[in-house]
Coordinates of C-alpha atoms in Angstrom, one line a residue:
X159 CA -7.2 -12.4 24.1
X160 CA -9.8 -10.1 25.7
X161 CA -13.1 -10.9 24.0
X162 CA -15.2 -7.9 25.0
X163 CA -17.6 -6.6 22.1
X164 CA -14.7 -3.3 21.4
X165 CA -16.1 -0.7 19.2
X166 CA -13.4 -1.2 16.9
X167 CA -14.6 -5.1 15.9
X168 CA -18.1 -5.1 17.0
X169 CA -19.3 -1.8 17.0
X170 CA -23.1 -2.3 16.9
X171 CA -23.1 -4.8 19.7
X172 CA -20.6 -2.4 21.9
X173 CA -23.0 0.4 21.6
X174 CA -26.0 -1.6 22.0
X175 CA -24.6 -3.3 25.3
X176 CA -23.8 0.0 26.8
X177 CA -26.8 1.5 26.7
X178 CA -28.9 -1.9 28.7
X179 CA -30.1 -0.5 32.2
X180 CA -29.1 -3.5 33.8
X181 CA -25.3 -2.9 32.6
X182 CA -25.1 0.9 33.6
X183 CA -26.4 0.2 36.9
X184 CA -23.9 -2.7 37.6
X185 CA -20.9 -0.4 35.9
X186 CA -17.8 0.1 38.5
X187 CA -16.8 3.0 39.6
X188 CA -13.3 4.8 37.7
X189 CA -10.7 3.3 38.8
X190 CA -12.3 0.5 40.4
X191 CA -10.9 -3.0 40.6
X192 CA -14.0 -5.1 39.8
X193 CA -13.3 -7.1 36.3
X194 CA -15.7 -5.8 33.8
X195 CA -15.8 -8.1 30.4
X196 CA -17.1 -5.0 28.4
X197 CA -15.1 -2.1 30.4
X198 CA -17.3 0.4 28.8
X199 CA -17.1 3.9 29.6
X200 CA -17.7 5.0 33.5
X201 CA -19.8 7.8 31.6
X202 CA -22.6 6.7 29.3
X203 CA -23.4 9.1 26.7
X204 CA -26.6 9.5 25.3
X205 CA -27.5 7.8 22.2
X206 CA -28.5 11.4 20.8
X207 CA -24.9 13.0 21.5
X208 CA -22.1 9.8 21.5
X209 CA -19.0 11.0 23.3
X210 CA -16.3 9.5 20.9
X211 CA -15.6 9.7 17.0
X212 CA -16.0 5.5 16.7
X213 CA -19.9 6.3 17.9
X214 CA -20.9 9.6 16.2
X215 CA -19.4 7.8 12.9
X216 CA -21.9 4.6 13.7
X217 CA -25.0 6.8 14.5
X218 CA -24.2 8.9 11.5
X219 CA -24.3 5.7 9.4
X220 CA -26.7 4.2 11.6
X221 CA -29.5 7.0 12.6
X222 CA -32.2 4.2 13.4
X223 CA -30.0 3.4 16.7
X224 CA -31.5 6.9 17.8
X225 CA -35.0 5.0 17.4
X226 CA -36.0 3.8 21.4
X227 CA -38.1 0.7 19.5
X228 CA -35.3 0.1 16.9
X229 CA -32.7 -0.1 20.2
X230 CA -35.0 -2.6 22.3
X231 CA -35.7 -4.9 19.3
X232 CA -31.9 -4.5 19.2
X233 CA -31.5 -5.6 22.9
X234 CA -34.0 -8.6 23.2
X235 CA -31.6 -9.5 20.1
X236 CA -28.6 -10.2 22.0
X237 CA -30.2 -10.8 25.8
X238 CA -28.0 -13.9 25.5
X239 CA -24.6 -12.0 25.1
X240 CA -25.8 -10.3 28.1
X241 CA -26.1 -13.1 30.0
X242 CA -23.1 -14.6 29.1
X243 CA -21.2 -11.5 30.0
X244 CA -22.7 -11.6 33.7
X245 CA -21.6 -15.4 34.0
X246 CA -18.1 -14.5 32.7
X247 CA -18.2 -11.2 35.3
X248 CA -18.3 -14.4 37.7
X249 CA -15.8 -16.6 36.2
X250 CA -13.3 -14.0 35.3
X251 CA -10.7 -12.6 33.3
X252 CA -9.4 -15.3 30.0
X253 CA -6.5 -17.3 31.6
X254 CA -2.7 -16.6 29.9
X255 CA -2.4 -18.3 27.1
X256 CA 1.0 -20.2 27.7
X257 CA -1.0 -21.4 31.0
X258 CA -3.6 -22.4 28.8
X259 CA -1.2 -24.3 26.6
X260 CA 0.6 -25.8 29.5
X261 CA -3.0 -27.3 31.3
X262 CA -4.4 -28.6 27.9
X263 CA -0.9 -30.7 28.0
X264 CA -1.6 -31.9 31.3
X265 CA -5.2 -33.0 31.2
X266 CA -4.0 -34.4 27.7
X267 CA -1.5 -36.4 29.6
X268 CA -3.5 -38.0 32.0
X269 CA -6.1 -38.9 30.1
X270 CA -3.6 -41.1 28.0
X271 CA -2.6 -42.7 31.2
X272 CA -6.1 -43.2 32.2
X273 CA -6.4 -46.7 32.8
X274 CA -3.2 -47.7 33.6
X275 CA 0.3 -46.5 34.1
X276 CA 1.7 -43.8 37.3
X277 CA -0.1 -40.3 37.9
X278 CA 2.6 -37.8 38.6
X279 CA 0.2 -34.6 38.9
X280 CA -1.9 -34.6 42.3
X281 CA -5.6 -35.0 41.4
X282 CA -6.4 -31.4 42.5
X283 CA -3.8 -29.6 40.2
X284 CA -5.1 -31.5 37.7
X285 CA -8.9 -30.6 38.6
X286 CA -7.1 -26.5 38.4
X287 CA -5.9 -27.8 34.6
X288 CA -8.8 -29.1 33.6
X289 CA -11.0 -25.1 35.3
X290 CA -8.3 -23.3 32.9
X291 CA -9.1 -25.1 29.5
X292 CA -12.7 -25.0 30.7
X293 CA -12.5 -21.0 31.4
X294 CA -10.7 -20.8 28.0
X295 CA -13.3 -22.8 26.1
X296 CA -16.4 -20.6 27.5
X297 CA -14.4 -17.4 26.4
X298 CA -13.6 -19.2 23.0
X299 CA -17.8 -19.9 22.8
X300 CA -18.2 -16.5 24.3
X301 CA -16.4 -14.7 21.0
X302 CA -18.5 -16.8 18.7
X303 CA -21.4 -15.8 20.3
X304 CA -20.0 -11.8 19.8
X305 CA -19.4 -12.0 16.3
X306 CA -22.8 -13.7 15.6
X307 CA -24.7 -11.3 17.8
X308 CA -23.0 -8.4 15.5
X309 CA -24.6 -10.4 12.5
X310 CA -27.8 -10.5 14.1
X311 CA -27.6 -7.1 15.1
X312 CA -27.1 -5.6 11.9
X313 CA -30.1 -7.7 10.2
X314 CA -32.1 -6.6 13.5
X315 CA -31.4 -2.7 12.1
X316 CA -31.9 -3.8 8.1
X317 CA -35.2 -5.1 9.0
X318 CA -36.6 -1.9 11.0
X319 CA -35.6 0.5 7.7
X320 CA -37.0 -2.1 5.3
X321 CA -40.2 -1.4 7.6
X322 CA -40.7 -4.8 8.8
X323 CA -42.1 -5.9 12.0
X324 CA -39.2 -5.6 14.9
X325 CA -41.9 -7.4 17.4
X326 CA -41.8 -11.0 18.0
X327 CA -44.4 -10.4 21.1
X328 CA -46.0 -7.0 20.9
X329 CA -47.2 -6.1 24.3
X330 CA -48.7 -2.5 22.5
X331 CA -46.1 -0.2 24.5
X332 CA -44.3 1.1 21.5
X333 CA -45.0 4.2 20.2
X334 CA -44.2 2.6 16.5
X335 CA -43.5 -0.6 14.9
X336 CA -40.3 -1.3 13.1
X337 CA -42.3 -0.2 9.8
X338 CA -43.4 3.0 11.4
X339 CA -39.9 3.4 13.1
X340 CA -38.0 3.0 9.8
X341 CA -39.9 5.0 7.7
X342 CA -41.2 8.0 9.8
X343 CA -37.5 8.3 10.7
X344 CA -36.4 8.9 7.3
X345 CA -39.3 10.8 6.4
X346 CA -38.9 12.8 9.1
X347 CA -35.8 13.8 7.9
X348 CA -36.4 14.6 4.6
X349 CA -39.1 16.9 5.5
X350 CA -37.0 18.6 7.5
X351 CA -34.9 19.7 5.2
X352 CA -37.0 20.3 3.0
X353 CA -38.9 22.8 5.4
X354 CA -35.0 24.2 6.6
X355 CA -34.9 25.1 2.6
X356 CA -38.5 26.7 2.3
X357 CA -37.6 28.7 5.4
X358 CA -35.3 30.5 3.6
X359 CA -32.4 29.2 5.7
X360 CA -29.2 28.3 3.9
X361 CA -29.2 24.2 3.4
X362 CA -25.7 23.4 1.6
X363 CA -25.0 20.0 2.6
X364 CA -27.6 17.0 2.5
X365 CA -26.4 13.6 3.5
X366 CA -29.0 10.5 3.6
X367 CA -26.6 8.2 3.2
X368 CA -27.9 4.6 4.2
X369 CA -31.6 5.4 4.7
X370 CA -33.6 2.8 2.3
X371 CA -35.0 5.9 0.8
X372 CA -36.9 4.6 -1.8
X373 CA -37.9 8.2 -3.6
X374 CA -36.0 11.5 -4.0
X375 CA -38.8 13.9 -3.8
X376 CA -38.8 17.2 -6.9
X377 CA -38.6 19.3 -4.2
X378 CA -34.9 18.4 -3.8
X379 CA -34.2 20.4 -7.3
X380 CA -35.5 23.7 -5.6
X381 CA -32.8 23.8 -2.8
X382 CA -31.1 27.0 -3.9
X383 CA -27.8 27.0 -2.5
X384 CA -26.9 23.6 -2.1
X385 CA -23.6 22.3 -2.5
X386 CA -23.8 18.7 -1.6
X387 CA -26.0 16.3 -1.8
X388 CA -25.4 12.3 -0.8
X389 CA -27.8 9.9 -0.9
X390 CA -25.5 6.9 -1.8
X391 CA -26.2 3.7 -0.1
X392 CA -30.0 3.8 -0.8
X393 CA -33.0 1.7 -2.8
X394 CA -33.5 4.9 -5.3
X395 CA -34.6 4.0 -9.1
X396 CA -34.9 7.4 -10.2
X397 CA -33.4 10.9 -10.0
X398 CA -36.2 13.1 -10.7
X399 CA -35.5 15.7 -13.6
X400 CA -36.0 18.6 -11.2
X401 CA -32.4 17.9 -10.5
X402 CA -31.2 20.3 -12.9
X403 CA -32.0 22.9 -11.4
X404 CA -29.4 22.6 -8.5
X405 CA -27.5 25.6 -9.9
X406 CA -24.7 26.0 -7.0
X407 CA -24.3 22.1 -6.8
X408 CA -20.5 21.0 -6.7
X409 CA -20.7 17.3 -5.4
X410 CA -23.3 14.7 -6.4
X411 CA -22.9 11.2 -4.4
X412 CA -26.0 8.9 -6.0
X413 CA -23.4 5.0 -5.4
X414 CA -25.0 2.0 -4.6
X415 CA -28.4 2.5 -5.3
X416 CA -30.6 0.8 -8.2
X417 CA -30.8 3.7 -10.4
X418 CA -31.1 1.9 -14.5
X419 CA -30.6 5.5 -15.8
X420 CA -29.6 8.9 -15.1
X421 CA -31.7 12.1 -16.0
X422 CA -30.6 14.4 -19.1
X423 CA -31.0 17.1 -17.0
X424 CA -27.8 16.4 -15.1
X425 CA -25.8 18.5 -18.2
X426 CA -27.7 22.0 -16.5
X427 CA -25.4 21.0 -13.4
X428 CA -22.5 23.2 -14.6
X429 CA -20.9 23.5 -11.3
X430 CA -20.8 19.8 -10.6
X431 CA -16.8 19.0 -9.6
X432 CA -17.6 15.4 -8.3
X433 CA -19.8 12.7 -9.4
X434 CA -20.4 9.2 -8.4
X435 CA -22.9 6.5 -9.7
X436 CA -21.0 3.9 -8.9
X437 CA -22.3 0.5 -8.2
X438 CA -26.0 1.4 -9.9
X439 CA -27.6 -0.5 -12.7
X440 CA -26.6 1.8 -15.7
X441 CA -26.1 0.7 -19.1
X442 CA -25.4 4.1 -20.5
X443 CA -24.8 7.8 -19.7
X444 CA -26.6 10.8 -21.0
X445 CA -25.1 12.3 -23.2
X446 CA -25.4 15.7 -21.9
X447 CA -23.6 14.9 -18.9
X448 CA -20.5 15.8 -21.6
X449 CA -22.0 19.4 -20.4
X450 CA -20.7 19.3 -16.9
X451 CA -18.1 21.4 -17.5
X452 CA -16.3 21.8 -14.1
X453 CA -16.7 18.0 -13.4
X454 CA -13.0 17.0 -12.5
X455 CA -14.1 13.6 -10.8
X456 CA -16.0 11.0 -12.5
X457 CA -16.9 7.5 -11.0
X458 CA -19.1 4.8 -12.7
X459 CA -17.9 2.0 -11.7
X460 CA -19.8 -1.2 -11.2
X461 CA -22.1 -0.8 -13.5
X462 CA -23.0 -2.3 -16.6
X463 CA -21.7 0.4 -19.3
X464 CA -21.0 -0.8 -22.9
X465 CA -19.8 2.5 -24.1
X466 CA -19.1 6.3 -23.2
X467 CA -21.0 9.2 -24.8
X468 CA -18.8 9.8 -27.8
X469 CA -18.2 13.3 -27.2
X470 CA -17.4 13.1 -23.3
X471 CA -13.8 14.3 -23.9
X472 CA -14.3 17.8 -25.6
X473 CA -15.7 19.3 -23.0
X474 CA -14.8 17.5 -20.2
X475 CA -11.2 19.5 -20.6
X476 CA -11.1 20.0 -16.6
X477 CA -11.6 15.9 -15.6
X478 CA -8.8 14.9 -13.5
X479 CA -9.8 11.1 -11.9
X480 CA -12.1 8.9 -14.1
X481 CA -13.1 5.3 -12.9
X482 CA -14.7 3.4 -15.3
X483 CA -14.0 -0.2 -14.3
X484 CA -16.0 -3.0 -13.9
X485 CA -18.5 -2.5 -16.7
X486 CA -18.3 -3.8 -20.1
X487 CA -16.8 -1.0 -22.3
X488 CA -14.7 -2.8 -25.7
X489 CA -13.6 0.7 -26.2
X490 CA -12.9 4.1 -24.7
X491 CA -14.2 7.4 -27.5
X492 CA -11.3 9.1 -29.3
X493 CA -12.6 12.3 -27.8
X494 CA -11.2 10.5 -24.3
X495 CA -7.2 11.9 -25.5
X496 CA -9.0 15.1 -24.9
X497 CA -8.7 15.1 -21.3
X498 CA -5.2 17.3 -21.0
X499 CA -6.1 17.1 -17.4
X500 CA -6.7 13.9 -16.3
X501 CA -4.5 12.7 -14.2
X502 CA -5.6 9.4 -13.3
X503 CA -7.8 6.7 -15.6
X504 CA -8.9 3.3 -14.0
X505 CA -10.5 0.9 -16.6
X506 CA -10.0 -2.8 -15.7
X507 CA -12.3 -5.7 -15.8
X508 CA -14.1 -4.6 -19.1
X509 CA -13.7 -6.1 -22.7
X510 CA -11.3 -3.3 -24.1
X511 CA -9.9 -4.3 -27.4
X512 CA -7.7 -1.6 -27.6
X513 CA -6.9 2.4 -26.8
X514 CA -7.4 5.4 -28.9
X515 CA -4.3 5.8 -30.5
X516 CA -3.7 9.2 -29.8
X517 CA -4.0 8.2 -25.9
X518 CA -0.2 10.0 -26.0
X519 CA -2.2 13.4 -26.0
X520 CA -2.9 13.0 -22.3
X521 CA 0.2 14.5 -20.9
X522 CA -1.1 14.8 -17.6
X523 CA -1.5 11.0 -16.8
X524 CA 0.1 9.8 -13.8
X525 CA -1.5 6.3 -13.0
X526 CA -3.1 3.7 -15.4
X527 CA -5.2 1.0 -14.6
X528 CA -6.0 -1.6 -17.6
X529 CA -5.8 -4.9 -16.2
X530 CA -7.9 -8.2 -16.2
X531 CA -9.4 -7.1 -19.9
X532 CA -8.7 -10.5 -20.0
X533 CA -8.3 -11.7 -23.9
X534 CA -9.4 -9.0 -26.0
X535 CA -7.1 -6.2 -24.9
X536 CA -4.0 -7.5 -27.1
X537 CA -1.7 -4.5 -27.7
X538 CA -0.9 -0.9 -26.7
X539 CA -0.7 2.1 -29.9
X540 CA 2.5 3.5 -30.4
X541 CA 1.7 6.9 -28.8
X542 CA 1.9 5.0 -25.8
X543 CA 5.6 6.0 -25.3
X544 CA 4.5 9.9 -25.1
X545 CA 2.8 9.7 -21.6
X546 CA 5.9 11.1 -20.1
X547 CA 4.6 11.6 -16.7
X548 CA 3.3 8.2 -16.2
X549 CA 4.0 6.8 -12.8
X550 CA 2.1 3.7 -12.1
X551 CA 0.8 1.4 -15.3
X552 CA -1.2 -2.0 -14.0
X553 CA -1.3 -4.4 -17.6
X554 CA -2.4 -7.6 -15.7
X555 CA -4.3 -10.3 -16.8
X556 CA -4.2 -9.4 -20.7
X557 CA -3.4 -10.8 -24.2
X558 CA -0.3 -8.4 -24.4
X559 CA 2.2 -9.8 -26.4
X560 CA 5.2 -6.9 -27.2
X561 CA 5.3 -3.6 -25.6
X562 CA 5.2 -1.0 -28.1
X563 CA 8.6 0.4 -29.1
X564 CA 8.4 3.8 -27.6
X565 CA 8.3 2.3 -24.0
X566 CA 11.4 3.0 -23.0
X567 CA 10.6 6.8 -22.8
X568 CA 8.4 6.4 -20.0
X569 CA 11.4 7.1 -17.6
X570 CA 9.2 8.6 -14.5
X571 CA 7.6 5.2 -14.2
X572 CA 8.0 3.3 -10.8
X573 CA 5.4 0.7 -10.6
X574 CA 4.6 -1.9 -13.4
X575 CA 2.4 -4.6 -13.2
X576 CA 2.7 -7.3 -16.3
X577 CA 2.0 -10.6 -14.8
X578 CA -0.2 -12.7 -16.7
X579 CA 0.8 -11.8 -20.2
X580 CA 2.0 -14.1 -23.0
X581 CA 4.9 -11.2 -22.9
X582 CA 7.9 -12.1 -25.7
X583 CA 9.3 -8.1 -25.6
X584 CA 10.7 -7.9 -23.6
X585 CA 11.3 -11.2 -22.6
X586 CA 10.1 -12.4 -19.5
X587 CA 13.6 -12.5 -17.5
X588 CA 13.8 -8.9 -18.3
X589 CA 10.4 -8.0 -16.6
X590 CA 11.4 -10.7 -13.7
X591 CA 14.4 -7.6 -13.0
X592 CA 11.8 -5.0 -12.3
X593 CA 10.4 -2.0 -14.0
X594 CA 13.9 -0.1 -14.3
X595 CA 15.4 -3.1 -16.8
X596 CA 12.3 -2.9 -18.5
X597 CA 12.7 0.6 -19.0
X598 CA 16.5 0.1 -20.2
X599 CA 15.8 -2.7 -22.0
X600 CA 13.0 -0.9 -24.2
X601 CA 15.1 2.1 -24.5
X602 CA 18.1 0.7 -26.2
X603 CA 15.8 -1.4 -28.5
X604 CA 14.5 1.8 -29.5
X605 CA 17.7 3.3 -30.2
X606 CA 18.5 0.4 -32.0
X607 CA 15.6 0.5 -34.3
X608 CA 16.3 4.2 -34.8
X609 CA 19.6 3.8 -35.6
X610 CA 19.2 1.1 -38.3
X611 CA 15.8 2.9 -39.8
X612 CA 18.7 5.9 -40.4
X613 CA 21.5 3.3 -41.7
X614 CA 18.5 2.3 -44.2
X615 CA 17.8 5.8 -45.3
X616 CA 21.2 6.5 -46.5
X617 CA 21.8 3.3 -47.9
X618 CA 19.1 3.9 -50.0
X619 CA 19.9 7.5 -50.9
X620 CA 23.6 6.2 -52.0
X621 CA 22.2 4.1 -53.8
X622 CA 19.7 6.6 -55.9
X623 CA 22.9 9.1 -56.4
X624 CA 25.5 9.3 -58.5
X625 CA 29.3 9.0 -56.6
X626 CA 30.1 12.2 -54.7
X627 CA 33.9 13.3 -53.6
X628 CA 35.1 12.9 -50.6
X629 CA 34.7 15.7 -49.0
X630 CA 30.7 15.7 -50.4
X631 CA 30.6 12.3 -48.5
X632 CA 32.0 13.7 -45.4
X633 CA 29.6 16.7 -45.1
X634 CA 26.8 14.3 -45.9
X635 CA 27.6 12.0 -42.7
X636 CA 28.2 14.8 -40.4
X637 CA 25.2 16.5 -41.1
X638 CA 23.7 12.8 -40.8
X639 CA 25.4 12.4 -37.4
X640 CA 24.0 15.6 -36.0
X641 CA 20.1 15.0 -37.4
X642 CA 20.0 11.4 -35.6
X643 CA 21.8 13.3 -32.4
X644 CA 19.1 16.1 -32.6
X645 CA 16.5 13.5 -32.8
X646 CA 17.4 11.4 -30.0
X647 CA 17.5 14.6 -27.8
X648 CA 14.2 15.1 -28.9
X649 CA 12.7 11.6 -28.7
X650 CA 14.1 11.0 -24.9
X651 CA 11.7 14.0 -23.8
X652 CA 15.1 16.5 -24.1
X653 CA 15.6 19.4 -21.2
X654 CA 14.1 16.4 -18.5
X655 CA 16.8 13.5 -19.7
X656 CA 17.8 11.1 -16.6
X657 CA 20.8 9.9 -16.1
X658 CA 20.0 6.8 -17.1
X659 CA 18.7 7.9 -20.7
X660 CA 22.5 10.5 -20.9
X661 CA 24.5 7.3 -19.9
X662 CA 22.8 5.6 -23.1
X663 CA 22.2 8.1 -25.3
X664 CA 26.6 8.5 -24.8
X665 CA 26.8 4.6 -26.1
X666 CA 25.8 5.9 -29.3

């Protein structure tokens, strides 16, 4: 196993290694035979304009590596990498590994017949055993030592945006500290666009993503025109109120910051498509955000949410993914069974008790997500059974004790999860067969229940009346036969019958 720094497993240290003097200087021509334990690139781009998608993705998530002081605190970092690389330049390429294995059994060999005993292998095929385990156990060490440097690396870069000190020995050359270097770098950006926006020039994408910015400035809420703004990945507490005023705004990215609330003003953003607050601090959402009318993606996630503005499901008639996991919601709003859109709904790890029990009303949903609400959710409401599109339901890690009776409608479904369930309907060697006899088996207990509900009615309505002829009693059951036959039709979602449900259906 090659254990160069690859872009693809260490990508800081790669790039930081290709851009040492020392290393371009030594680098072998194209096509040269020379062994080269980085083989980097025979051209070295700049760190301004990376030649491959691997770097431009790292410098885009990354923009202090653009920093010269940033880079050499970065370097002096991992001088012993360096080293190791020249010694290993020396020593060569890592031996095979079956003549690895095969050496290690040698040396093993004759040390257990040290002392004593016949010595088949001459002493200086033995001394070539014992170079090969020793080459393997430098590059074993040597790919140690990468995957700490890309540790050390990456706290190297955290510390210059935090704006600490980069300088263990400052000889005064730098033209900033790693304070300076951090912080003018991010402020240099911001004021950029800011002035690209006063110049009258069209700004309508802004991505800090990954900066430590600390502070959105107002001015941000004056951007006419802008379209996109992502600042996820920061230290922000506060969106200012200013906003609002982001009239052309479609996507709003604000994840992984510190943010404890979110401004009322985000209802005036009525051309907002996509928002995510994911991973903040929030215990609640505004409840004008309910006025985001075009918002068809909603993602707060990892936060710490006990409920949902009651009314977000009015108006919220265009929302088609909503993640609300990880918080700790008991309940989702009535006004949720609104969403005729939505199309997918994630809400596990919370503390639901229950759903809305007119959760049927979402026609639209394809993939549920309820698991791990651990022992308070307990049942599903009979509606359940009108989701007729539904094609992937996750109900792990729950109290669930009977699916509801109308399951076996759900005939487009192809994955269910329902481990960890005290499950009795259906039994557990049903859901052992997969989600197709779960399916079958729900459906005929359905019929079932129909059928004797019916049996019931008449018995009952016999009963009440006083004796008819015969041909009275043979009208009545005829016109009972074709009701329940009309009803089934109906009930196993009609025109869109499977084969499956026909085949049943024609047992009755």
């Amino acid at each position: 196993m090659d254990p160069a720094p690859h872009s693809h497993s260490h990508p800081i240290l790669s790039y930081v290694l290709s851009r040492l003097p020392t290393l371009t200087k030594t680098r072998p021509a194209a096509g040269g035979g020379d062994f080269d334990i980085e083989q980097p690139p025979v051209h070295t781009p700049s760190p301004r304009t990376p030649s491959t998608a691997g770097e431009f993705e790292l410098v885009d998530r990354m923009p202090g590596l653009r920093h010269p002081s940033v880079l050499r605190a970065m370097a002096r970092a991992v001088a012993d990498v360096s080293a190791a690389r020249s010694a290993l330049q020396v020593l060569g390429p890592r031996p095979d590994h079956e003549l690895v294995d095969s050496s290690r059994a040698i040396v093993a060999a004759a040390a257990a017949e040290a002392g004593g005993g016949s010595r088949d292998v001459p002493e200086g095929d033995l001394e070539a055993c014992r170079a090969v385990v020793r080459l393997e156990e430098t590059h074993d060490a040597y790919e140690a030592l990468l995957q700490e440097a890309e540790g050390r690396l990456e706290a190297v870069y955290r510390s210059a945006m935090q704006g600490k000190d980069l300088e263990e020995e400052s000889d005064g050359k730098d033209e900033y500290s790693g304070a300076e270097a951090g912080d003018a770098m991010v402020r240099e950006e911001v004021i950029a666009v800011l002035k690209q926006a006063e110049e009258g020039r069209s700004v309508e994408s802004v991505r800090l993503v990954d900066r430590q910015l600390r502070h959105l400035p107002e001015a941000f809420g004056r951007i006419q025109g802008l379209r996109v703004l992502d600042v996820s990945r920061n230290q922000l507490e506060v969106i200012p109120d200013a906003i609002g005023g982001l009239d052309h705004l479609e996507e709003l990215r604000l994840a992984s910051n510190a943010l404890i609330s979110l401004p009322d003003s985000i209802g005036l953003l009525s051309n907002l498509k996509i928002l995510n607050v994911g991973s903040n601090n929030l215990r609640s959402l505004p409840d004008s955000i309910s006025k985001c009318r075009s918002l068809i993606e909603l993602d707060v996630s990892y936060n710490g949410l006990a409920y949902l503005p009651t009314n977000i499901g009015y108006e919220l008639l265009n929302m088609r993914k909503l993640w609300v996991h990880m918080n700790k919601l008991q309940s989702l709003p009535s006004s949720i069974c609104e969403m005729r859109s939505l199309y997918l709904l994630d809400a596990h790890l919370n503390e639901l008790c229950g759903l809305p029990s007119a959760i049927g009303k979402l026609s639209s949903l394809e993939i549920i997500n309820l698991s791990s609400n651990f022992s308070d959710l307990k049942d599903l409401p009979a509606s359940f059974g009108d989701l007729l599109n539904l094609r992937e339901l996750d109900l792990s890690n729950n109290q669930i004790h009977a699916l509801p009776d109308s399951f076996g409608r759900l005939n487009k479904l192809k994955k269910l999860n329902l481990e960890q369930n005290p499950l009795t309907m259906p039994p557990m060697d049903i859901v052992s067969k997969g989600v197709d006899a779960v399916i079958e088996y729900m459906l005929k207990r359905w019929l079932d229940i129909l059928l004797e509900e019916e049996r019931k009615s008449i018995a009952v309505a016999e009963s009440s009346q006083a004796p008819i002829t015969p041909s009275g009693w043979l009208a009545r059951n005829v016109c009972w036969v074709f009701n329940v036959s009309r009803s089934l039709v109906g009930y196993l979602s009609g025109k869109n019958k499977t084969e499956k449900d026909t085949y049943l259906y024609q047992q009755y």
